[in-house]
Amino acid sequence: DLNAMYRAEPALYEVDFHWEGFEWVDLHDIDNSIISFYRMSEGRNSILLWVCNFTPVLHANYHLGVQLGGTYQEIFNSDSARYAGSGAGNPGPIYSQPGNYQGKPHVITLVIPPLAVVAFRLTNGAAPQQPTAPTADQTIEAAPSTEIPAKK
């Protein structure tokens, strides 16, 4: 699985020998023994977030400040049941939220399994927007689009 992922993810091999392919996310969480970092391809077309937990403690609601907003999808989990692990993980997409957390402009909430390494692929997709009622300065017009045009 790791070799297949290495071949499929340009972030793991394109910028191997230069600092532009690596960026620390958090290396200061000494209380939980968790480190996290980005691996990036040339031109940042492929970005992976890696989170490593060096303790036997499950973190079910781990908040992590991230520089890059978007959607994070778990692509590797060393604690997966596939590898005889506990199976704790992040089965669906994780949407970053704006906010200053750990000095970063976005925050994500993750499940970090015990004694595990978890990798996430970052996409620029934003969280699905909840429909809102039109405000007083908006009108609804019949159109093929689902957008609510602003009143002129």
Tab-separated table of N, CA and C in Angstrom, residues 134-135 137-143 145-152:
chain	number	residue	atom	x	y	z
A	134	PRO	N	-33.492	34.116	1.659
A	134	PRO	CA	-33.073	35.394	1.088
A	134	PRO	C	-33.269	36.523	2.089
A	135	THR	N	-32.377	37.483	2.031
A	135	THR	CA	-32.497	38.652	2.901
A	135	THR	C	-33.376	39.684	2.216
A	137	ASP	N	-32.694	42.424	0.883
A	137	ASP	CA	-32.148	43.048	-0.320
A	137	ASP	C	-31.882	42.036	-1.441
A	138	GLN	N	-32.491	40.856	-1.373
A	138	GLN	CA	-32.344	39.845	-2.413
A	138	GLN	C	-33.713	39.442	-2.941
A	139	THR	N	-33.769	39.046	-4.205
A	139	THR	CA	-35.004	38.531	-4.785
A	139	THR	C	-34.725	37.159	-5.359
A	140	ILE	N	-35.756	36.373	-5.477
A	140	ILE	CA	-35.625	35.058	-6.088
A	140	ILE	C	-36.265	35.139	-7.462
A	141	GLU	N	-35.511	34.775	-8.487
A	141	GLU	CA	-36.012	34.778	-9.851
A	141	GLU	C	-35.981	33.362	-10.377
A	142	ALA	N	-36.930	33.025	-11.228
A	142	ALA	CA	-36.921	31.710	-11.855
A	142	ALA	C	-35.794	31.685	-12.874
A	143	ALA	N	-34.879	30.783	-12.695
A	143	ALA	CA	-33.732	30.668	-13.590
A	143	ALA	C	-33.193	29.255	-13.474
A	145	SER	N	-30.304	28.483	-12.836
A	145	SER	CA	-29.277	28.499	-11.793
A	145	SER	C	-29.945	28.426	-10.431
A	146	THR	N	-29.219	27.921	-9.457
A	146	THR	CA	-29.726	27.891	-8.089
A	146	THR	C	-29.264	29.100	-7.297
A	147	GLU	N	-28.556	30.016	-7.925
A	147	GLU	CA	-28.065	31.195	-7.230
A	147	GLU	C	-29.198	32.177	-6.983
A	148	ILE	N	-29.080	32.934	-5.921
A	148	ILE	CA	-30.046	33.985	-5.612
A	148	ILE	C	-29.398	35.299	-5.994
A	149	PRO	N	-29.857	35.923	-7.106
A	149	PRO	CA	-29.207	37.160	-7.548
A	149	PRO	C	-29.484	38.313	-6.595
A	150	ALA	N	-28.544	39.214	-6.485
A	150	ALA	CA	-28.729	40.396	-5.640
A	150	ALA	C	-29.670	41.366	-6.318
A	151	LYS	N	-30.500	42.036	-5.528
A	151	LYS	CA	-31.441	43.025	-6.040
A	151	LYS	C	-30.682	44.256	-6.461
A	152	LYS	N	-31.044	44.817	-7.599
A	152	LYS	CA	-30.338	46.008	-8.114
A	152	LYS	C	-31.051	47.267	-7.748
